[in-house]
């Protein structure tokens, strides 16, 4: 149905900007946050952990608990896979 003076097939007028839906919250930039903000280990923490892990392996100390504590904090997929493989390759102690 057309209004008075409207021609069939003519575009409908746009709604005023005030009637357009508004976002209820501001844009989220969490994907731009630093990994440490999200609870992941920093590069420095990972480097220190790898040194401690190597020292523990050289001295024959158990490393399973070290790995289990650190794995949830590793964001890098490749490193996470490598450390998980190390943990799985050892018998439970």
PDB file of C-alpha atoms in Angstrom:
ATOM      1  CA  UNK A   1       0.000   0.000   0.000  1.00  0.00           C
ATOM      2  CA  UNK A   2       1.265   3.418  -0.806  1.00  0.00           C
ATOM      3  CA  UNK A   3       0.739   6.648   1.058  1.00  0.00           C
ATOM      4  CA  UNK A   4      -0.825   9.793  -0.368  1.00  0.00           C
ATOM      5  CA  UNK A   5       1.357  11.119  -3.170  1.00  0.00           C
ATOM      6  CA  UNK A   6       3.635   8.044  -3.231  1.00  0.00           C
ATOM      7  CA  UNK A   7       4.342   6.511  -6.593  1.00  0.00           C
ATOM      8  CA  UNK A   8       4.235   2.741  -6.878  1.00  0.00           C
ATOM      9  CA  UNK A   9       7.782   1.270  -6.770  1.00  0.00           C
ATOM     10  CA  UNK A  10       9.377   4.392  -5.275  1.00  0.00           C
ATOM     11  CA  UNK A  11      11.844   3.789  -2.425  1.00  0.00           C
ATOM     12  CA  UNK A  12      10.570   4.196   1.100  1.00  0.00           C
ATOM     13  CA  UNK A  13      12.010   7.102   3.054  1.00  0.00           C
ATOM     14  CA  UNK A  14      14.789   6.231   5.508  1.00  0.00           C
ATOM     15  CA  UNK A  15      14.035   6.275   9.211  1.00  0.00           C
ATOM     16  CA  UNK A  16      15.605   9.151  11.133  1.00  0.00           C
ATOM     17  CA  UNK A  17      18.921   8.370  12.841  1.00  0.00           C
ATOM     18  CA  UNK A  18      17.311   8.781  16.248  1.00  0.00           C
ATOM     19  CA  UNK A  19      15.138   5.746  15.523  1.00  0.00           C
ATOM     20  CA  UNK A  20      18.072   3.482  14.634  1.00  0.00           C
ATOM     21  CA  UNK A  21      19.009   0.819  17.213  1.00  0.00           C
ATOM     22  CA  UNK A  22      21.956   1.636  19.431  1.00  0.00           C
ATOM     23  CA  UNK A  23      24.443  -0.780  20.906  1.00  0.00           C
ATOM     24  CA  UNK A  24      23.879  -1.412  24.596  1.00  0.00           C
ATOM     25  CA  UNK A  25      27.623  -1.581  25.282  1.00  0.00           C
ATOM     26  CA  UNK A  26      30.790  -0.154  23.762  1.00  0.00           C
ATOM     27  CA  UNK A  27      32.929  -2.142  21.353  1.00  0.00           C
ATOM     28  CA  UNK A  28      35.100  -4.761  23.062  1.00  0.00           C
ATOM     29  CA  UNK A  29      38.839  -4.692  22.333  1.00  0.00           C
ATOM     30  CA  UNK A  30      39.782  -7.737  24.431  1.00  0.00           C
ATOM     31  CA  UNK A  31      41.359  -9.421  21.407  1.00  0.00           C
ATOM     32  CA  UNK A  32      43.905  -6.599  21.423  1.00  0.00           C
ATOM     33  CA  UNK A  33      44.759  -7.058  25.109  1.00  0.00           C
ATOM     34  CA  UNK A  34      48.136  -8.359  26.181  1.00  0.00           C
ATOM     35  CA  UNK A  35      48.267 -12.120  26.806  1.00  0.00           C
ATOM     36  CA  UNK A  36      49.322 -11.579  30.425  1.00  0.00           C
ATOM     37  CA  UNK A  37      46.135  -9.568  30.999  1.00  0.00           C
ATOM     38  CA  UNK A  38      44.212 -12.672  29.970  1.00  0.00           C
ATOM     39  CA  UNK A  39      46.135 -14.866  32.437  1.00  0.00           C
ATOM     40  CA  UNK A  40      48.664 -16.325  30.019  1.00  0.00           C
ATOM     41  CA  UNK A  41      52.368 -16.422  30.829  1.00  0.00           C
ATOM     42  CA  UNK A  42      54.566 -13.612  29.548  1.00  0.00           C
ATOM     43  CA  UNK A  43      57.527 -14.301  27.262  1.00  0.00           C
ATOM     44  CA  UNK A  44      59.821 -13.744  30.231  1.00  0.00           C
ATOM     45  CA  UNK A  45      57.891 -16.240  32.376  1.00  0.00           C
ATOM     46  CA  UNK A  46      57.995 -18.822  29.601  1.00  0.00           C
ATOM     47  CA  UNK A  47      61.732 -18.321  29.077  1.00  0.00           C
ATOM     48  CA  UNK A  48      62.385 -18.743  32.818  1.00  0.00           C
ATOM     49  CA  UNK A  49      60.152 -21.820  32.908  1.00  0.00           C
ATOM     50  CA  UNK A  50      62.004 -23.433  29.997  1.00  0.00           C
ATOM     51  CA  UNK A  51      65.343 -22.845  31.751  1.00  0.00           C
ATOM     52  CA  UNK A  52      63.980 -24.368  34.985  1.00  0.00           C
ATOM     53  CA  UNK A  53      62.507 -27.288  33.047  1.00  0.00           C
ATOM     54  CA  UNK A  54      65.821 -28.003  31.314  1.00  0.00           C
ATOM     55  CA  UNK A  55      67.682 -27.851  34.634  1.00  0.00           C
ATOM     56  CA  UNK A  56      65.181 -30.231  36.240  1.00  0.00           C
ATOM     57  CA  UNK A  57      65.489 -32.673  33.338  1.00  0.00           C
ATOM     58  CA  UNK A  58      69.312 -32.564  33.466  1.00  0.00           C
ATOM     59  CA  UNK A  59      69.345 -33.232  37.208  1.00  0.00           C
ATOM     60  CA  UNK A  60      66.790 -36.041  36.933  1.00  0.00           C
ATOM     61  CA  UNK A  61      64.098 -34.290  38.977  1.00  0.00           C
ATOM     62  CA  UNK A  62      60.450 -34.969  38.115  1.00  0.00           C
ATOM     63  CA  UNK A  63      58.968 -32.365  35.759  1.00  0.00           C
ATOM     64  CA  UNK A  64      55.368 -33.543  35.442  1.00  0.00           C
ATOM     65  CA  UNK A  65      53.978 -31.148  38.038  1.00  0.00           C
ATOM     66  CA  UNK A  66      55.929 -28.230  36.539  1.00  0.00           C
ATOM     67  CA  UNK A  67      54.415 -28.997  33.139  1.00  0.00           C
ATOM     68  CA  UNK A  68      50.887 -29.427  34.507  1.00  0.00           C
ATOM     69  CA  UNK A  69      51.052 -26.048  36.266  1.00  0.00           C
ATOM     70  CA  UNK A  70      52.409 -24.163  33.255  1.00  0.00           C
ATOM     71  CA  UNK A  71      50.438 -25.717  30.373  1.00  0.00           C
ATOM     72  CA  UNK A  72      47.189 -23.794  31.030  1.00  0.00           C
ATOM     73  CA  UNK A  73      49.173 -20.552  30.869  1.00  0.00           C
ATOM     74  CA  UNK A  74      50.806 -21.262  27.477  1.00  0.00           C
ATOM     75  CA  UNK A  75      48.965 -19.528  24.648  1.00  0.00           C
ATOM     76  CA  UNK A  76      51.334 -20.425  21.795  1.00  0.00           C
ATOM     77  CA  UNK A  77      49.821 -23.516  20.140  1.00  0.00           C
ATOM     78  CA  UNK A  78      53.147 -24.937  18.944  1.00  0.00           C
ATOM     79  CA  UNK A  79      54.829 -24.665  22.352  1.00  0.00           C
ATOM     80  CA  UNK A  80      51.718 -26.023  24.064  1.00  0.00           C
ATOM     81  CA  UNK A  81      51.761 -29.092  21.789  1.00  0.00           C
ATOM     82  CA  UNK A  82      55.469 -29.678  22.450  1.00  0.00           C
ATOM     83  CA  UNK A  83      55.106 -29.447  26.224  1.00  0.00           C
ATOM     84  CA  UNK A  84      51.970 -31.616  26.198  1.00  0.00           C
ATOM     85  CA  UNK A  85      53.867 -34.245  24.198  1.00  0.00           C
ATOM     86  CA  UNK A  86      56.669 -34.192  26.795  1.00  0.00           C
ATOM     87  CA  UNK A  87      54.148 -34.731  29.567  1.00  0.00           C
ATOM     88  CA  UNK A  88      52.388 -37.565  27.737  1.00  0.00           C
ATOM     89  CA  UNK A  89      55.649 -39.299  26.863  1.00  0.00           C
ATOM     90  CA  UNK A  90      56.426 -39.855  30.558  1.00  0.00           C
ATOM     91  CA  UNK A  91      54.838 -42.529  32.708  1.00  0.00           C
ATOM     92  CA  UNK A  92      52.728 -41.185  35.588  1.00  0.00           C
ATOM     93  CA  UNK A  93      54.772 -40.799  38.751  1.00  0.00           C
TER      94      UNK A  93
END
